[in-house]
Short mmCIF file of C-alpha atoms in Angstrom, two decimals:
data_model
loop_
_atom_site.label_atom_id
_atom_site.label_comp_id
_atom_site.label_asym_id
_atom_site.label_seq_id
_atom_site.Cartn_x
_atom_site.Cartn_y
_atom_site.Cartn_z
CA MET A 1 10.00 -75.47 -98.43
CA ASP A 2 8.82 -75.72 -94.72
CA GLU A 3 4.98 -76.78 -96.03
CA ASP A 4 2.64 -79.81 -94.54
CA LEU A 5 2.83 -83.03 -96.09
CA ILE A 6 -0.18 -85.84 -95.32
CA VAL A 7 0.84 -89.16 -96.48
CA GLU A 8 -2.33 -91.81 -96.71
CA PHE A 9 -1.32 -95.31 -95.82
CA HIS A 10 -3.70 -98.32 -96.80
CA VAL A 11 -3.19 -101.92 -95.28
CA PHE A 12 -4.23 -105.24 -97.00
CA LEU A 13 -4.79 -108.26 -95.77
CA TYR A 14 -1.95 -110.39 -97.73
CA PHE A 15 -3.20 -111.69 -101.36
CA THR A 16 -6.46 -109.97 -101.40
CA GLU A 17 -7.44 -106.12 -101.74
CA THR A 18 -9.53 -105.57 -98.36
CA VAL A 19 -8.33 -102.90 -96.89
CA VAL A 20 -7.95 -103.68 -93.10
CA GLN A 21 -6.82 -100.43 -92.14
CA LYS A 22 -6.31 -96.88 -93.35
CA TRP A 23 -3.61 -94.44 -91.28
CA VAL A 24 -3.19 -90.91 -92.34
CA VAL A 25 0.10 -89.07 -91.15
CA GLU A 26 0.41 -85.56 -91.25
CA TYR A 27 3.61 -84.09 -90.91
CA LYS A 28 3.98 -80.28 -90.30
CA GLN A 29 6.75 -77.88 -91.70
CA VAL A 30 8.43 -80.66 -94.20
CA ARG A 31 11.66 -79.49 -95.16
CA ASP A 32 12.45 -82.23 -97.64
CA TYR A 33 11.17 -85.42 -98.79
CA LYS A 34 11.16 -87.86 -101.44
CA ILE A 35 8.66 -90.50 -101.62
CA THR A 36 8.67 -93.91 -103.95
CA LEU A 37 5.42 -95.37 -104.51
CA ASP A 38 6.58 -99.08 -103.68
CA PHE A 39 5.23 -102.05 -102.09
CA PHE A 40 6.36 -103.30 -98.66
CA GLU A 41 5.57 -105.90 -96.48
CA ASP A 42 6.08 -104.85 -92.82
CA ILE A 43 5.50 -102.23 -90.64
CA GLU A 44 8.12 -101.80 -87.69
CA LEU A 45 6.91 -100.28 -84.22
CA GLU A 46 10.11 -98.65 -82.98
CA THR A 47 10.34 -98.15 -79.62
CA ASN A 48 14.00 -97.45 -79.70
CA HIS A 49 15.05 -94.82 -81.90
CA PRO A 50 16.84 -91.68 -82.42
CA LEU A 51 13.50 -89.55 -83.17
CA LEU A 52 12.20 -90.56 -80.20
CA LEU A 53 14.86 -89.35 -77.43
CA GLU A 54 13.18 -86.26 -76.84
CA TYR A 55 10.35 -87.79 -75.85
CA LEU A 56 11.72 -90.49 -74.10
CA GLU A 57 14.45 -88.71 -71.95
CA PRO A 58 14.63 -85.90 -69.86
CA THR A 59 15.95 -82.69 -71.14
CA HIS A 60 19.36 -81.51 -70.26
CA GLU A 61 21.56 -78.87 -70.81
CA LEU A 62 25.29 -78.59 -71.30
CA TYR A 63 27.26 -75.21 -70.01
CA PHE A 64 31.11 -74.76 -70.04
CA LYS A 65 33.58 -72.13 -68.96
CA GLY A 66 36.82 -71.39 -70.31
CA GLU A 67 38.85 -71.03 -73.40
CA SER A 68 38.19 -73.61 -76.43
CA LYS A 69 41.70 -74.68 -77.35
CA ASP A 70 41.09 -76.23 -80.82
CA VAL A 71 37.38 -75.51 -81.75
CA PHE A 72 37.72 -77.32 -84.91
CA LYS A 73 38.83 -80.36 -83.55
CA ILE A 74 36.02 -80.17 -81.20
CA ILE A 75 33.39 -79.54 -84.01
CA GLY A 76 35.16 -82.71 -85.76
CA GLU A 77 34.25 -84.52 -82.92
CA LEU A 78 31.15 -83.55 -81.81
CA LEU A 79 29.93 -84.35 -85.32
CA VAL A 80 31.14 -88.22 -85.33
CA GLN A 81 29.53 -88.54 -82.01
CA HIS A 82 26.54 -86.89 -83.07
CA GLN A 83 25.98 -88.81 -85.77
CA LYS A 84 26.96 -92.14 -84.14
CA ALA A 85 24.57 -91.54 -81.64
CA THR A 86 21.38 -90.55 -84.19
CA ASP A 87 22.01 -92.40 -86.63
CA LYS A 88 22.12 -89.37 -89.01
CA TRP A 89 18.40 -88.51 -88.30
CA ILE A 90 19.02 -85.38 -86.61
CA ASP A 91 20.81 -82.69 -87.84
CA PHE A 92 24.09 -81.80 -86.22
CA GLN A 93 23.11 -78.31 -85.49
CA HIS A 94 19.45 -79.35 -83.58
CA TYR A 95 20.66 -79.31 -79.64
CA PHE A 96 23.25 -76.56 -79.72
CA ASN A 97 22.42 -73.14 -78.78
CA GLY A 98 23.35 -71.39 -82.29
CA ASP A 99 26.16 -71.43 -84.30
CA LEU A 100 28.75 -73.92 -82.93
CA GLU A 101 31.91 -72.44 -83.97
CA TRP A 102 30.91 -68.54 -82.57
CA LEU A 103 29.66 -70.57 -79.05
CA LEU A 104 33.15 -72.47 -78.58
CA LYS A 105 35.12 -69.10 -79.23
CA GLN A 106 33.12 -67.62 -76.22
CA ASP A 107 34.24 -67.92 -72.52
CA GLN A 108 30.84 -69.44 -71.29
CA GLY A 109 27.38 -70.18 -71.68
CA LEU A 110 24.87 -72.48 -72.56
CA LEU A 111 26.35 -74.82 -75.54
CA ALA A 112 23.52 -77.63 -75.90
CA LYS A 113 20.15 -78.38 -74.80
CA GLY A 114 18.61 -81.90 -75.50
CA PRO A 115 18.04 -85.51 -74.62
CA GLU A 116 20.34 -86.77 -71.92
CA SER A 117 22.04 -89.50 -73.88
CA ILE A 118 22.88 -86.66 -76.28
CA ILE A 119 24.15 -84.11 -73.93
CA THR A 120 25.92 -87.13 -72.18
CA ILE A 121 27.97 -87.52 -75.58
CA TYR A 122 28.63 -84.26 -76.15
CA LYS A 123 29.94 -83.90 -72.69
CA LYS A 124 32.13 -87.07 -72.70
CA VAL A 125 33.79 -85.14 -76.33
CA PHE A 126 34.74 -82.31 -74.38
CA LYS A 127 36.47 -84.11 -71.46
CA SER A 128 38.23 -86.65 -74.04
CA THR A 129 39.58 -83.37 -76.28
CA GLN A 130 40.22 -81.62 -72.82
CA SER A 131 38.91 -78.61 -75.21
CA ILE A 132 37.57 -76.44 -72.18
CA CYS A 133 39.91 -75.40 -69.28
CA ASP A 134 37.82 -74.83 -66.59
CA LYS A 135 34.21 -76.76 -66.27
CA ILE A 136 31.69 -78.32 -68.62
#
């Protein structure tokens, strides 16, 4: 899809029709969306959300060298840990340097680049599975 989407919010005083604020949020290159019209009571401001990691943490890179012994086991564990860390808000392939199966079948290279906490989780997966022979 990859089109722009503009959503307009009207903030009312409780039990009145007086508009206190009007917010316009513009989303660029939206892949998919579902809009349901409904009343909600609260708007929460998040300071600790997976989508904010790229803006709150330094960017780290994860390189590897050596043969991956069990590629699909590694991919599975990376998926599980990624989903836990991001609460499924960020696509699994987002931080990886290309197709993960292909990358893991190489002898060395840049595996992933992203927020420090995510890269640290990926590194722990490699250490716990002892999947790369030499270095991570």
